């Protein structure tokens, strides 16, 4: 059976004009999705490479300098090219206007421009590998003084980060205006789907935090090219100031990474429990609270940097405060499931994986947030374990959940549900195998960013590498299933999950102009009584 | 597809963008504040090396150009396209003037060996060096914004000529003006912080 290709139908212009210069938000979202997936594959490859190197103590595959370059790249690619744009740029672009009942985002051309900036920034970051004095070796944080003196190609890489940051700002700006101005009649703020709400909170962080990163990386470039000495103590500068500026962005950035994923989960859980979400207002409130409070805790990355004791105590306390709204969300999700009529479809399985892994990462976050324990595990594998649980288990799983939830809408076809569930389970097992040993390694004192280690860590490292292979199998199965289904899957119809948000009232894939007539919204996003089952 | 025009949306987008610009400079102002706190005396001494006359002239030049930018908007709103073009031209001319003065100021400093990394200042007190590092960075970044603003006005001027920015749809010019006021505003903070601290 064939599926009407909707907005993906080839037009009469050339492919480049049709796609690369499109101003259709759905196509732009798809382009982001594909680019992000490609970068993700590169990042995973680099991660696996590190795991292989760490299988035995001593040098196996790559030497220390290459290892430094590999973890830097892995980090830069994963953070700036994959996780930060992941859900907002890909799924936000495709589905935000649809959920609002709008024709497009507020500034369609600006949207194309952001995409181009993303490509150019990503390209610049990649080119920095092969040119200049060799791939950057500073770690993705580009800490001074090392980043201002190393001979590797840092300037180019941070220029890429600057451009990517600009792209992120413009996407956020576009979304804020879109949500304010383009909601369909009847779609009051209290009826906004939680995914849209989470994008709204995220967009504010993008707009407010990213400029600080931009100026920070500009300063690195200026330091390197002109020798300004702004961070050089001998010339009146202060390297700790760099860390403050960097984390003022990069801590809120972790909420850019996680909030949209939380939004996806909040949209998925009610649909597969056939129950209205428990505590809509608290979920909205906690998103905004996370966005706000999350901006005040950056210095918890700097407990051992030599800040004053008072500062350490204040930031430690504030960090505990942000944990509250996150916990509130988990509580809301679980309460929604309580006594719901649960349909264990793949998106829900991924969502549950998210909750589990995110909780694992969040709880260890408290260990890092309390200054006393952080002293012990700072810059050890404990940290690596923590952030992978949160960003791979959290954002990554949020992304996978989103793909499985919206796949039938994007392609008009359904994937093999059994395979999807198996891949989700493999990934949960694999991630635990991969990252749980890192907690133990960290507690035992294994520092991060080392290509070699003492023999007593061997067993845990090997365990972790086995985990990385299971993860790889899980990812492989998931990709195979999705790619095959994109061409061969059963036609999925308009609303296979019987969801109540606006995007499901459109044909799958949606037509280029979205809605024939502007929809009028008469009920909330999780009132399933009104949903007509799909024929 | 009908053309989507949302005047309020466009303005809102511009205000948000200006906000990000303020934050961009905000990072530098924070650096300035912290460094000033650490080296108040050195900052005072270094500040005396700047040329207050040139700085003042530039302040006047920039404020005047901002006035012309505002007049351009009013002129276009009232339907006087010619006059709007003239005012835009004057704005850009004054922006140029600003940069020329800046150029003389900077090259004079360079000539005296006052620039980061120069041999002459290597054994100055760290605080004085930091003053000039920040001075060049912040006024340099501001200068880049002046250039961007000029390009922006060039583009709006072209839009007006092409009949795409008219007395009914003047939001492009209005947004250009807003941007220019921001550039002006940043300078109004830079000027006392660098030239007038005692
Ligand atoms: C199969 C998947 C992955 C594997 C095997 C993997 C493995 C690793 C390893 C071994 C390190 C180096 C730790 C160190 O030496 O300190 C690392 C660092 C890192 N990873 Fe991953 N990772 C994976 C996926 C991800 C994902 C999905 C993200 C982000 C979304 C991510 C973000 C990072 C970051 C930010 C660093 C820190 C780099 C640095 O220290 O500068 N990784 N990863
Ligand atoms: Cu943090």
mmCIF file of C-alpha atoms and ligand atoms in Angstrom, chain A residues 40 43-51 54 67 71-72 74-76 78-79 82-83 138-141 257 380-381 384 387-388 391-392 395-396 431 434-435 438 447-451 464 468 471-472 475, ligand 1:
data_model
loop_
_atom_site.group_PDB
_atom_site.id
_atom_site.type_symbol
_atom_site.label_atom_id
_atom_site.label_comp_id
_atom_site.label_asym_id
_atom_site.label_seq_id
_atom_site.Cartn_x
_atom_site.Cartn_y
_atom_site.Cartn_z
ATOM 1 C CA UNK A 40 25.211 11.321 16.619
ATOM 2 C CA UNK A 43 29.897 10.855 18.238
ATOM 3 C CA UNK A 44 28.955 7.301 19.122
ATOM 4 C CA UNK A 45 31.790 6.022 17.006
ATOM 5 C CA UNK A 46 34.258 8.203 18.913
ATOM 6 C CA UNK A 47 32.774 7.066 22.229
ATOM 7 C CA UNK A 48 33.181 3.438 21.259
ATOM 8 C CA UNK A 49 36.721 4.146 20.231
ATOM 9 C CA UNK A 50 37.482 5.503 23.687
ATOM 10 C CA UNK A 51 35.874 2.469 25.267
ATOM 11 C CA UNK A 54 40.189 1.661 27.743
ATOM 12 C CA UNK A 67 42.824 10.331 23.120
ATOM 13 C CA UNK A 71 37.229 12.961 23.933
ATOM 14 C CA UNK A 72 37.219 16.640 23.040
ATOM 15 C CA UNK A 74 33.198 13.429 21.204
ATOM 16 C CA UNK A 75 32.168 15.990 23.780
ATOM 17 C CA UNK A 76 31.888 18.899 21.345
ATOM 18 C CA UNK A 78 27.587 15.354 21.367
ATOM 19 C CA UNK A 79 26.926 18.531 23.310
ATOM 20 C CA UNK A 82 23.602 16.646 18.946
ATOM 21 C CA UNK A 83 21.946 17.158 22.294
ATOM 22 C CA UNK A 138 41.077 20.876 25.565
ATOM 23 C CA UNK A 139 37.907 18.993 26.384
ATOM 24 C CA UNK A 140 34.570 20.465 25.373
ATOM 25 C CA UNK A 141 34.827 23.060 28.170
ATOM 26 C CA UNK A 257 19.115 19.582 26.820
ATOM 27 C CA UNK A 380 36.462 11.397 38.228
ATOM 28 C CA UNK A 381 34.478 8.860 36.256
ATOM 29 C CA UNK A 384 31.182 10.935 33.477
ATOM 30 C CA UNK A 387 26.165 13.156 32.918
ATOM 31 C CA UNK A 388 25.793 10.217 30.605
ATOM 32 C CA UNK A 391 22.060 13.274 28.840
ATOM 33 C CA UNK A 392 22.085 9.925 27.131
ATOM 34 C CA UNK A 395 17.854 13.601 26.461
ATOM 35 C CA UNK A 396 18.875 10.655 24.302
ATOM 36 C CA UNK A 431 23.493 1.979 29.134
ATOM 37 C CA UNK A 434 28.189 1.102 30.075
ATOM 38 C CA UNK A 435 27.776 3.775 32.732
ATOM 39 C CA UNK A 438 31.753 4.427 35.826
ATOM 40 C CA UNK A 447 40.108 10.307 37.088
ATOM 41 C CA UNK A 448 38.319 11.270 33.889
ATOM 42 C CA UNK A 449 40.023 12.203 30.630
ATOM 43 C CA UNK A 450 42.826 9.655 31.060
ATOM 44 C CA UNK A 451 43.725 7.255 28.303
ATOM 45 C CA UNK A 464 31.838 -0.781 30.803
ATOM 46 C CA UNK A 468 29.047 -0.113 25.117
ATOM 47 C CA UNK A 471 24.348 -0.212 23.551
ATOM 48 C CA UNK A 472 25.642 -0.373 20.018
ATOM 49 C CA UNK A 475 21.133 1.489 18.574
HETATM 50 C C1 LIG C 1 27.672 4.837 22.841
HETATM 51 C C2 LIG C 1 27.657 5.986 23.357
HETATM 52 C C3 LIG C 1 28.727 6.642 24.206
HETATM 53 C C4 LIG C 1 29.916 6.171 24.699
HETATM 54 C C5 LIG C 1 30.491 4.787 24.520
HETATM 55 C C6 LIG C 1 30.543 7.246 25.426
HETATM 56 C C7 LIG C 1 31.749 7.152 26.092
HETATM 57 C C8 LIG C 1 32.433 8.214 26.631
HETATM 58 C C9 LIG C 1 33.724 8.153 27.233
HETATM 59 C C10 LIG C 1 34.549 6.900 27.401
HETATM 60 C C11 LIG C 1 34.080 9.413 27.599
HETATM 61 C C12 LIG C 1 35.424 9.865 28.155
HETATM 62 C C13 LIG C 1 35.490 10.009 29.577
HETATM 63 C C14 LIG C 1 36.796 10.594 29.991
HETATM 64 O O1 LIG C 1 37.853 10.129 29.520
HETATM 65 O O2 LIG C 1 36.739 11.519 30.795
HETATM 66 C C15 LIG C 1 33.013 10.271 27.262
HETATM 67 C C16 LIG C 1 32.990 11.630 27.498
HETATM 68 C C17 LIG C 1 31.919 12.457 27.168
HETATM 69 N N1 LIG C 1 30.729 12.080 26.563
HETATM 70 FE FE1 LIG C 1 30.249 10.220 25.972
HETATM 71 N N2 LIG C 1 29.742 8.325 25.361
HETATM 72 C C18 LIG C 1 28.626 8.009 24.628
HETATM 73 C C19 LIG C 1 27.546 8.804 24.351
HETATM 74 C C20 LIG C 1 27.465 10.135 24.679
HETATM 75 C C21 LIG C 1 26.339 10.968 24.447
HETATM 76 C C22 LIG C 1 25.014 10.511 23.818
HETATM 77 C C23 LIG C 1 26.674 12.202 24.891
HETATM 78 C C24 LIG C 1 25.885 13.463 24.879
HETATM 79 C C25 LIG C 1 24.695 13.532 24.515
HETATM 80 C C26 LIG C 1 28.002 12.166 25.392
HETATM 81 C C27 LIG C 1 28.680 13.250 25.917
HETATM 82 C C28 LIG C 1 29.947 13.201 26.443
HETATM 83 C C29 LIG C 1 30.645 14.336 26.966
HETATM 84 C C30 LIG C 1 30.122 15.777 27.042
HETATM 85 C C31 LIG C 1 31.885 13.876 27.416
HETATM 86 C C32 LIG C 1 32.965 14.701 28.090
HETATM 87 C C33 LIG C 1 34.073 14.956 27.176
HETATM 88 C C34 LIG C 1 35.124 15.661 27.952
HETATM 89 O O3 LIG C 1 35.511 15.147 29.000
HETATM 90 O O4 LIG C 1 35.512 16.721 27.492
HETATM 91 N N3 LIG C 1 28.460 10.889 25.251
HETATM 92 N N4 LIG C 1 32.009 9.518 26.655
#
